[in-house]
Short mmCIF file of C-alpha atoms and ligand atoms in Angstrom, two decimals:
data_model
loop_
_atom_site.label_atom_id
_atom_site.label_comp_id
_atom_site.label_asym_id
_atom_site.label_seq_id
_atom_site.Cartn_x
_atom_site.Cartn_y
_atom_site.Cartn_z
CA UNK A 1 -35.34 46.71 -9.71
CA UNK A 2 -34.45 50.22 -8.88
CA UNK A 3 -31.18 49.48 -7.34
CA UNK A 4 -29.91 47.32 -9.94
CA UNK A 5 -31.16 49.60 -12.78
CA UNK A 6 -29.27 52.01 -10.38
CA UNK A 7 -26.41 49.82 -10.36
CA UNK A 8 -25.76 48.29 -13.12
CA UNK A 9 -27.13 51.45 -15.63
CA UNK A 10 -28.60 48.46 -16.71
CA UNK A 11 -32.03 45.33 -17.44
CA UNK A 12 -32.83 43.23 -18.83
CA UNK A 13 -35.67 43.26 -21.67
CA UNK A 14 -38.52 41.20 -19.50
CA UNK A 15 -36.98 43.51 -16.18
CA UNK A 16 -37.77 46.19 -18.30
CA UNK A 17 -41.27 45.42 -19.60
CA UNK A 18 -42.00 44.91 -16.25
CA UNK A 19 -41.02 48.39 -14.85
CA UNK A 20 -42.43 50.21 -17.70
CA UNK A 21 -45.54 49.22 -17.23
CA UNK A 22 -46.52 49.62 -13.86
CA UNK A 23 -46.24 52.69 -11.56
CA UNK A 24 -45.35 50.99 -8.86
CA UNK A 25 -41.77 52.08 -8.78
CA UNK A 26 -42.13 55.62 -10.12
CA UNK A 27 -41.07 56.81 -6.77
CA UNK A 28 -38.27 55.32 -6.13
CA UNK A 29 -37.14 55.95 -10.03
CA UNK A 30 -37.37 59.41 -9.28
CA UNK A 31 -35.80 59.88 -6.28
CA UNK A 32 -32.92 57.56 -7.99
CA UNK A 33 -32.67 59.56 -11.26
CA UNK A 34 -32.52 62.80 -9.30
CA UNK A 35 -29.97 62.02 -7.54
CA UNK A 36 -27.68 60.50 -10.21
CA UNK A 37 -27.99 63.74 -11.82
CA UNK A 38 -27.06 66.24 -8.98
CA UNK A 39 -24.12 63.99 -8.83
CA UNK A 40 -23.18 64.96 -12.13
CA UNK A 41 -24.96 68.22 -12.85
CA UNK A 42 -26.07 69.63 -9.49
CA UNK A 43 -28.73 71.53 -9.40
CA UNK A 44 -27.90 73.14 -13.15
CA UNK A 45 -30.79 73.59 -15.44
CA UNK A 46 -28.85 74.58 -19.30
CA UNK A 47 -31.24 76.70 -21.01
CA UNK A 48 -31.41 76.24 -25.27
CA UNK A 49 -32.99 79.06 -27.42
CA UNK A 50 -35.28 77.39 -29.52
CA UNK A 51 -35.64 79.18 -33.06
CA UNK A 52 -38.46 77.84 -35.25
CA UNK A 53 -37.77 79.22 -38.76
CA UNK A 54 -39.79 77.54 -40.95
CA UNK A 55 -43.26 75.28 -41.07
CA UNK A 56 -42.58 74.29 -44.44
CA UNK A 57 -41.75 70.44 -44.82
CA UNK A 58 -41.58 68.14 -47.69
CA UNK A 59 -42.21 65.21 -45.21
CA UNK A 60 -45.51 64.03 -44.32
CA UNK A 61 -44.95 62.45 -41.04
CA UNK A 62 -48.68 61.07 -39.70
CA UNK A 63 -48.19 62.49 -36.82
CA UNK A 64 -47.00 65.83 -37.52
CA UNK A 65 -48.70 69.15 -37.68
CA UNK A 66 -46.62 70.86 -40.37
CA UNK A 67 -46.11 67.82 -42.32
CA UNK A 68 -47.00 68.64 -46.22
CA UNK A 69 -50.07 67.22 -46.44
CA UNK A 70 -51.92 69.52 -43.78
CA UNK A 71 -53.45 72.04 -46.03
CA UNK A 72 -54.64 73.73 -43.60
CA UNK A 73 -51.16 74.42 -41.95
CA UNK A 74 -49.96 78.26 -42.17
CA UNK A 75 -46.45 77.77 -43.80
CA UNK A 76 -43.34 81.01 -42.90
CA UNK A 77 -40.04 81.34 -43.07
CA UNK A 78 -37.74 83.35 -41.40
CA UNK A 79 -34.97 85.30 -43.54
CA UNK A 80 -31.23 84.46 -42.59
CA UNK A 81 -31.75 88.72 -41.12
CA UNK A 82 -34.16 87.24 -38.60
CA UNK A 83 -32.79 84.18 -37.12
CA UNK A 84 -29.89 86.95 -36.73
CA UNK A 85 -31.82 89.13 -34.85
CA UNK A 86 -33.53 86.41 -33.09
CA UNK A 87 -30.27 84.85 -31.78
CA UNK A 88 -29.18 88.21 -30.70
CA UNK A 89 -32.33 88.91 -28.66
CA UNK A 90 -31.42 85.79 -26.97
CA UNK A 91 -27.77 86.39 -26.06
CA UNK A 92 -29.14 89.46 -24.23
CA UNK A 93 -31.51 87.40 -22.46
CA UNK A 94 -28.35 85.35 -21.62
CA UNK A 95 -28.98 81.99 -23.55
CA UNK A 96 -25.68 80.87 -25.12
CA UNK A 97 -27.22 78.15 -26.96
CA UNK A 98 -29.40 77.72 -30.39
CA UNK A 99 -31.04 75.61 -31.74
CA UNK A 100 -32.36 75.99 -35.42
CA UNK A 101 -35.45 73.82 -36.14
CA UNK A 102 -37.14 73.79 -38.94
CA UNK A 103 -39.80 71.21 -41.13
CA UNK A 104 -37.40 69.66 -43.81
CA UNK A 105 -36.85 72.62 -46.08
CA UNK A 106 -34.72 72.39 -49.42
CA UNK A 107 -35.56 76.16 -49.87
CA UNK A 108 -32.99 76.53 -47.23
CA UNK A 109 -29.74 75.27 -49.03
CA UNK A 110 -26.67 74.03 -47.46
CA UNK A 111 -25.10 77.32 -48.57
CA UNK A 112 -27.62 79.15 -46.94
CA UNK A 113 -27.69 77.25 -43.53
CA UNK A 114 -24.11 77.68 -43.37
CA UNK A 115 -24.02 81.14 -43.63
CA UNK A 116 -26.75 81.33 -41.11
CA UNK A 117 -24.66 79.23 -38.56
CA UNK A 118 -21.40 81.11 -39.18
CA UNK A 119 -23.08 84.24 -38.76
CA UNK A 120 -23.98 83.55 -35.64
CA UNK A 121 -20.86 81.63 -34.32
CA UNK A 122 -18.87 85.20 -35.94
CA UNK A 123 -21.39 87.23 -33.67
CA UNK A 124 -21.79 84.99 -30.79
CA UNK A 125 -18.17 83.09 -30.37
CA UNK A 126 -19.12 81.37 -27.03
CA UNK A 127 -22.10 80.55 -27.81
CA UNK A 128 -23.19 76.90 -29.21
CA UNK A 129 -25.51 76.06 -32.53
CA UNK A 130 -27.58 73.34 -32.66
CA UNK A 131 -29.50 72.14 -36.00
CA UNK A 132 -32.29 69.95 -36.53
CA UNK A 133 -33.72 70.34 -39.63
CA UNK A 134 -33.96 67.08 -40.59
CA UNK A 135 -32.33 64.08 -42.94
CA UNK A 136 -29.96 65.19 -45.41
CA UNK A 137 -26.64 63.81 -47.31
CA UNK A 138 -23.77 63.05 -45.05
CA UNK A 139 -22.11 65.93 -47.26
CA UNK A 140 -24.36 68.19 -46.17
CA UNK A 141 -23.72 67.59 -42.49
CA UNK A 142 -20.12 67.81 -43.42
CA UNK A 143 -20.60 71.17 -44.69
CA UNK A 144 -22.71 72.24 -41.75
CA UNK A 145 -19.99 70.82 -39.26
CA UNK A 146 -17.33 72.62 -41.02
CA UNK A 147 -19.44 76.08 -40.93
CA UNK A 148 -19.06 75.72 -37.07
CA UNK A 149 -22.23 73.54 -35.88
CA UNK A 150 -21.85 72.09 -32.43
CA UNK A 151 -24.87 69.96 -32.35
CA UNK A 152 -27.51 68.19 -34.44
CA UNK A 153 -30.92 66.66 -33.25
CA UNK A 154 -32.65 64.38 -34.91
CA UNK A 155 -34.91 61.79 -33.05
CA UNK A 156 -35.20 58.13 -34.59
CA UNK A 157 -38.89 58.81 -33.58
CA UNK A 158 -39.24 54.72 -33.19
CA UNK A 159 -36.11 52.08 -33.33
CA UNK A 160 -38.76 49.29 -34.74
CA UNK A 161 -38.84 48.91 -38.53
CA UNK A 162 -42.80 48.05 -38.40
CA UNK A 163 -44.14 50.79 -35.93
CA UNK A 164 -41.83 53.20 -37.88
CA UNK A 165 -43.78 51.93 -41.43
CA UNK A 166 -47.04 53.07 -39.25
CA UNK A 167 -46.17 56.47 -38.22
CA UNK A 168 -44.66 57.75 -41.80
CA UNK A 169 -45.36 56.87 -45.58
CA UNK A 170 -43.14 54.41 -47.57
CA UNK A 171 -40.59 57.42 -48.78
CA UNK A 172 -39.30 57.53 -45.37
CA UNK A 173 -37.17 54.85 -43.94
CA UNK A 174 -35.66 53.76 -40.26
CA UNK A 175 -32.75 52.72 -42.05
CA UNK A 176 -32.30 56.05 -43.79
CA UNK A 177 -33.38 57.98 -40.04
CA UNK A 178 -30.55 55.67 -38.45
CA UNK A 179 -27.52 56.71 -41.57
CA UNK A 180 -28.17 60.04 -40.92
CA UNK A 181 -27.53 59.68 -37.09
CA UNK A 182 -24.37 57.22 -37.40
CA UNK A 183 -22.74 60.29 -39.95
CA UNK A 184 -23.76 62.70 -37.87
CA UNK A 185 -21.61 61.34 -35.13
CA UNK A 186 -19.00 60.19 -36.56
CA UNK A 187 -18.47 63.91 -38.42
CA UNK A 188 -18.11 64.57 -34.72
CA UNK A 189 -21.23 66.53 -33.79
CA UNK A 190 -22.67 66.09 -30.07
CA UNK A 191 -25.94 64.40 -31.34
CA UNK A 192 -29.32 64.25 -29.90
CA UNK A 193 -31.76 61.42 -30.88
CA UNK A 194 -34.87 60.12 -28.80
CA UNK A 195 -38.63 59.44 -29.60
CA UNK A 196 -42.75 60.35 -28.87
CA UNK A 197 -44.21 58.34 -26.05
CA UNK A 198 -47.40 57.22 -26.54
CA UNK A 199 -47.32 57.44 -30.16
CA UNK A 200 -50.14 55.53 -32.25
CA UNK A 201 -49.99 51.21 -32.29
CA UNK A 202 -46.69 51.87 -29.70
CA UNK A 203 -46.43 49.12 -27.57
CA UNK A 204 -44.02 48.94 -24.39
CA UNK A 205 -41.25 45.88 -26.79
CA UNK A 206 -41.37 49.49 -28.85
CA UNK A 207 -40.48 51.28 -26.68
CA UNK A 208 -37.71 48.66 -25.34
CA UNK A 209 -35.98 48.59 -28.71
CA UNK A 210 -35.74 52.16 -28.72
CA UNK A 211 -33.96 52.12 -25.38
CA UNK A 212 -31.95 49.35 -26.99
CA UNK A 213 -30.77 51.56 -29.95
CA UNK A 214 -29.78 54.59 -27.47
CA UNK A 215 -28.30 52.24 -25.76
CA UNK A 216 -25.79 51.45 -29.30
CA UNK A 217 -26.10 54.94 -30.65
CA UNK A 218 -25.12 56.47 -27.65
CA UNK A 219 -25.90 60.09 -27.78
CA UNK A 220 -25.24 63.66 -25.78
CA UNK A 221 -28.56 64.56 -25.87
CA UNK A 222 -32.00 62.59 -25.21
CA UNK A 223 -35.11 64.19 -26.27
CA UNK A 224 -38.36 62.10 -25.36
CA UNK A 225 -41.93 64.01 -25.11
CA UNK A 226 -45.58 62.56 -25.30
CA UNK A 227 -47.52 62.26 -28.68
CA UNK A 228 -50.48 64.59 -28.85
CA UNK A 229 -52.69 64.34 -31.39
CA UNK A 230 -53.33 67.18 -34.21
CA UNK A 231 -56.14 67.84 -34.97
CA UNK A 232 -55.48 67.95 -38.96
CA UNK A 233 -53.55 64.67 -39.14
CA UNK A 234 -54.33 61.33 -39.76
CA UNK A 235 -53.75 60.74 -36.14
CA UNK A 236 -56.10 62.98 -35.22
CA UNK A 237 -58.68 60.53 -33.24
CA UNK A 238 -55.66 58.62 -31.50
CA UNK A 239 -55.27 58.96 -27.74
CA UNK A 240 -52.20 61.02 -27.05
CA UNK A 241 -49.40 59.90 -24.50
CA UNK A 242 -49.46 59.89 -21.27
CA UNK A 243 -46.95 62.24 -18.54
CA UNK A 244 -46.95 59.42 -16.46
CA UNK A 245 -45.34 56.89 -18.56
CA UNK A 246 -43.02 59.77 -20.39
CA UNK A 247 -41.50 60.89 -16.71
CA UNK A 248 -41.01 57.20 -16.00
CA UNK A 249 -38.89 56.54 -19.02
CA UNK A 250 -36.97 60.06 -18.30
CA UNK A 251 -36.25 58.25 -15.17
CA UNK A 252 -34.78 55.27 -16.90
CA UNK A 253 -32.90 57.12 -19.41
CA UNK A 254 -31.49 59.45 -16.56
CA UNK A 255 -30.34 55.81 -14.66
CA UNK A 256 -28.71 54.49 -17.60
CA UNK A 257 -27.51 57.57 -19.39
CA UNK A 258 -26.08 59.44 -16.61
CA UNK A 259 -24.31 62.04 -18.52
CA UNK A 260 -26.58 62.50 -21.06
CA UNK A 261 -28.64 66.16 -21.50
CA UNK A 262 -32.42 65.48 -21.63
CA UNK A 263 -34.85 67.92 -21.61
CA UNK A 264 -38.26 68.79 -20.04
CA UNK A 265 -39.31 69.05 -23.08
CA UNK A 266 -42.90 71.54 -24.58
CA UNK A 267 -45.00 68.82 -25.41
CA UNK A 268 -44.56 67.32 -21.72
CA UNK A 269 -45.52 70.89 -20.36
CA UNK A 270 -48.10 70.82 -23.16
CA UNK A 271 -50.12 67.67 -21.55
CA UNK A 272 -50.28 68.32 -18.30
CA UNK A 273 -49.50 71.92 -16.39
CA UNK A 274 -46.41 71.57 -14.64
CA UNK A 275 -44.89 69.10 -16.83
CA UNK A 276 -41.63 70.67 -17.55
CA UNK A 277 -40.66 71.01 -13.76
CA UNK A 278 -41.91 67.31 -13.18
CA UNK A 279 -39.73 66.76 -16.15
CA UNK A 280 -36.82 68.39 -14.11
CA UNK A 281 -37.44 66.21 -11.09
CA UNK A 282 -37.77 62.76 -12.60
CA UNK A 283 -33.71 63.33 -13.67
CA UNK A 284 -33.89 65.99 -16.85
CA UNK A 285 -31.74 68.71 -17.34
CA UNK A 286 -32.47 70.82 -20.19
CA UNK A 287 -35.25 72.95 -21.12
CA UNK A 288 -35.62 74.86 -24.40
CA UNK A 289 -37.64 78.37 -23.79
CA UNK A 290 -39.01 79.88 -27.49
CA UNK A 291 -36.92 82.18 -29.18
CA UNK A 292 -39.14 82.64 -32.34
CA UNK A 293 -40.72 85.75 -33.80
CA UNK A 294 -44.30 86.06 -31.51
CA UNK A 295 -45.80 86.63 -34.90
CA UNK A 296 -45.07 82.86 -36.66
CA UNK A 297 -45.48 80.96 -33.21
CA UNK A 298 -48.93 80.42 -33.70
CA UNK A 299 -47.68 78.67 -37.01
CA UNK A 300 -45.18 75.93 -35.90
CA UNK A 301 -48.00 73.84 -34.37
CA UNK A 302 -46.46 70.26 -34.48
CA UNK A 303 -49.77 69.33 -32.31
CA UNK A 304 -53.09 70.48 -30.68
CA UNK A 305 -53.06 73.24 -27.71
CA UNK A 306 -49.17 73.98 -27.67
CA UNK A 307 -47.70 76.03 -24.71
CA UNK A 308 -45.99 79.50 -25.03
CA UNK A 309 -47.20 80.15 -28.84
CA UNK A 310 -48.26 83.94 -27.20
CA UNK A 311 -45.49 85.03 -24.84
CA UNK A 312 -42.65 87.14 -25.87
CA UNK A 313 -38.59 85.62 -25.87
CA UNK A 314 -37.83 87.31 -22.69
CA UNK A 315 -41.88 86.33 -20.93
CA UNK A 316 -40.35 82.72 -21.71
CA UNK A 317 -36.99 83.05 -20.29
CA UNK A 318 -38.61 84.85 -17.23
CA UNK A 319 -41.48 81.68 -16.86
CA UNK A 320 -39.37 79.43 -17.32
CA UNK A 321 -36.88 80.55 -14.86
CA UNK A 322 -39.48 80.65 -12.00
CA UNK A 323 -40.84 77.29 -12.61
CA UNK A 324 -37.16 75.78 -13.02
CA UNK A 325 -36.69 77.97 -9.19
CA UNK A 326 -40.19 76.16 -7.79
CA UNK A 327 -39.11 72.56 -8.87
CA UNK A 328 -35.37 73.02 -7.07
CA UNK A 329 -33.09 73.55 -9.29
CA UNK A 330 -31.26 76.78 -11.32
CA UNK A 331 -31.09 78.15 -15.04
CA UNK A 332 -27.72 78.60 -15.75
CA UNK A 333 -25.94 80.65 -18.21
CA UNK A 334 -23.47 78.24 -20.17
CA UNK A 335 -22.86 76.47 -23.70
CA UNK A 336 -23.93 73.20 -21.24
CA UNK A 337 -22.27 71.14 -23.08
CA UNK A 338 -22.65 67.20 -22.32
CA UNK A 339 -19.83 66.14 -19.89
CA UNK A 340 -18.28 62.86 -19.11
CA UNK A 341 -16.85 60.71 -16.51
CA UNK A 342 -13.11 62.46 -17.65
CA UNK A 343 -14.45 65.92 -17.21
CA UNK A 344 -16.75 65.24 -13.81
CA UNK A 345 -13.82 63.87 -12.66
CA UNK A 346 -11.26 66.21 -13.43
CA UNK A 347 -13.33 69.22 -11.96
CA UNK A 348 -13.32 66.87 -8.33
CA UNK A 349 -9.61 66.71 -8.55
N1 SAM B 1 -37.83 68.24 -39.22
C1 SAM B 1 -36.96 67.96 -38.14
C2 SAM B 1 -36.96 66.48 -37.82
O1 SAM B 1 -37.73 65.75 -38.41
O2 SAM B 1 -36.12 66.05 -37.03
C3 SAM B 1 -37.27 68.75 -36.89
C4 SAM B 1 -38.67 69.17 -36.68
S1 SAM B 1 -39.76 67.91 -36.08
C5 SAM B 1 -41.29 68.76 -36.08
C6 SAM B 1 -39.32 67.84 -34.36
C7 SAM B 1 -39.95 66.73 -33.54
O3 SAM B 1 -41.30 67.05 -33.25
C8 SAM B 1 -40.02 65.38 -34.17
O4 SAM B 1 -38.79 64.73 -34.04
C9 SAM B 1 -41.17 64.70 -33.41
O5 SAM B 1 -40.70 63.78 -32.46
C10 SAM B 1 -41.88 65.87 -32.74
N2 SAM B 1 -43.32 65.86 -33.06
C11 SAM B 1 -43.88 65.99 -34.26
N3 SAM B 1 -45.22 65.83 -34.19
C12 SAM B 1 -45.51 65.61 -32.89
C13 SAM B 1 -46.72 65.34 -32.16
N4 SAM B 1 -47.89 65.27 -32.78
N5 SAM B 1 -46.61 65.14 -30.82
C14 SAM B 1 -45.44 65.20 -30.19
N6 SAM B 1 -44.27 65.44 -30.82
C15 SAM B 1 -44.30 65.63 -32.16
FE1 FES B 2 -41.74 67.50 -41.33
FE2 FES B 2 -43.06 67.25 -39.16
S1 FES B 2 -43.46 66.25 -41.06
S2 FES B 2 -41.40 68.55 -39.51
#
């Protein structure tokens, strides 16, 4: 099943169901994935300064730590002066990417994001900004795109209308979820969708249609990490995901989205030790060291026992480097920006 998934970038759904949900070809899946992407990406790792700056949110996603409903979540936010000052502590460390996330914040207008993202393009021209903060109008995107945004994720969390009812209330909608990522791509930005493995009443034909809607959506960037429960959610007494089953699908997404960035992502270094550089092996490319303020990471706790909420920006970069080293493969300094069979091909000519 390997070599046709290898192949053809390609299974069918019962093909599918079948490989998800046994380990019997996890190997061979990794040794595949790997090797599509040192075909494409060598050995580069692209590094992404992650920039928390706020735990406020007027969503109250079940599974979410900061959603609005956690009373007991400490809510900051960080002034346009330091996200500045954050971004510039990063270029020195040599990251020439950031991303902005945030809960879904109105206090932060368009206007204000804007300026935020210009600022930083004005100080940091060859670098590359990346927002996720959330749904908003396709205006709004428009206005973000025109201040000089590069990137936008936003994960569809769950491509099936029912499991998506069980993980949010009724104010929130797939259909909305999926406008916001068809705008945001046809504006023009590189997009990043993906979704939590393992999460509450999933079941592996979930997990199938989301592959199906990546599959139509198409995007740059694929972000896929376990669920792990909070403690001060509603989810709170569900099992969280597995590493197992998330580095098998990073396999599969790696086989049939050769080009696309994925990263190792915190919550898979979060369940189990060295899940980021296992990550790296089973085909991602992409990991996203902290670049908040030391002082609010304790704060941005999306779920229980979160890695890296102590250690300095450059402790991070440092760690992170080292571990990327171990597993085989090297940080790079670059935008990293998703490539394509025309520009793979054109650097082999
Ligand atoms: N508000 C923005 C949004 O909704 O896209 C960005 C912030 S949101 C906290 C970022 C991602 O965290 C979500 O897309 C979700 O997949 C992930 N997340 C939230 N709670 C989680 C949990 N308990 N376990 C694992 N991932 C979680
Ligand atoms: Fe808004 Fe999680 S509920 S960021």
């Amino acid at each position: 099943m390997t070599e046709e998934l290898l192949r053809d970038g390609n299974l069918s759904d019962g093909e599918l169901k079948a490989l998800l949900e046994t380990d019997e070809y996890d190997a061979e899946l990794r040794t595949a994935a790997d090797a599509v992407r040192r075909s494409i990406y060598g050995t580069d790792v692209y590094i992404r300064g992650l920039i928390e700056f706020t735990s406020c949110c007027k969503n109250d996603c079940f599974y979410c730590g900061i959603r609005c409903g956690n009373r007991r979540a400490v809510r900051y936010r960080l002034t346009p002066g330091q996200i500045l000052s954050c971004a510039g502590l990063g270029y020195d460390l040599g990251f020439r990417t950031f991303v902005l996330q945030g809960g879904e914040d109105p206090y932060y207008t368009d206007d204000m994001i804007c300026r935020i993202v210009s600022d930083i393009k004005n100080r940091h021209g060859d670098c590359a900004v990346t927002l996720s903060i959330g749904e908003r109008s396709k205006e709004s995107y428009r206005a973000y795109w025109r201040a000089g945004t590069d990137r936008y994720l936003l994960r569809h969390e769950t491509a099936a209308e029912d499991h998506y009812r069980r993980l949010h209330p009724g104010s929130m909608s797939l259909a909305e979820r999926k406008r916001c990522l068809w705008d945001l791509k046809e504006i023009g930005f590189q997009v990043g969708s993906g979704f939590m493995v393992g999460s509450p009443y999933q079941t592996t034909e979930n997990l199938i249609e989301d592959i199906r809607f990546l599959q139509e959506l198409q995007p740059a960037m694929i972000g896929i990490g376990p669920f792990i429960s909070h403690k001060d959610t509603p989810f709170r007494d569900f099992k969280s995901g597995t590493a197992e089953l998330t580095l098998r699908l990073v396999s599969v997404l790696r086989l049939m989205f050769p080009y696309a960035l994925i990263p190792a992502t915190t919550a898979l270094g979060t369940i189990t030790p060295d899940g980021r550089e296992r990550g790296l092996s089973a085909g991602a490319n992409v990991v996203m060291p902290n670049l908040s303020p030391t002082d609010v990471r304790k704060y941005y706790l999306l779920y229980d026992n979160k890695i890296c909420t102590g250690d300095e920006a450059a402790e991070c970069r440092r760690c992170l480097e080292a571990r990327v080293a171990l597993a085989g493969y090297r940080i790079v300094t670059a935008r990293g920006d998703v490539k394509t069979q025309d520009t793979v091909r054109g650097a082999a000519v």
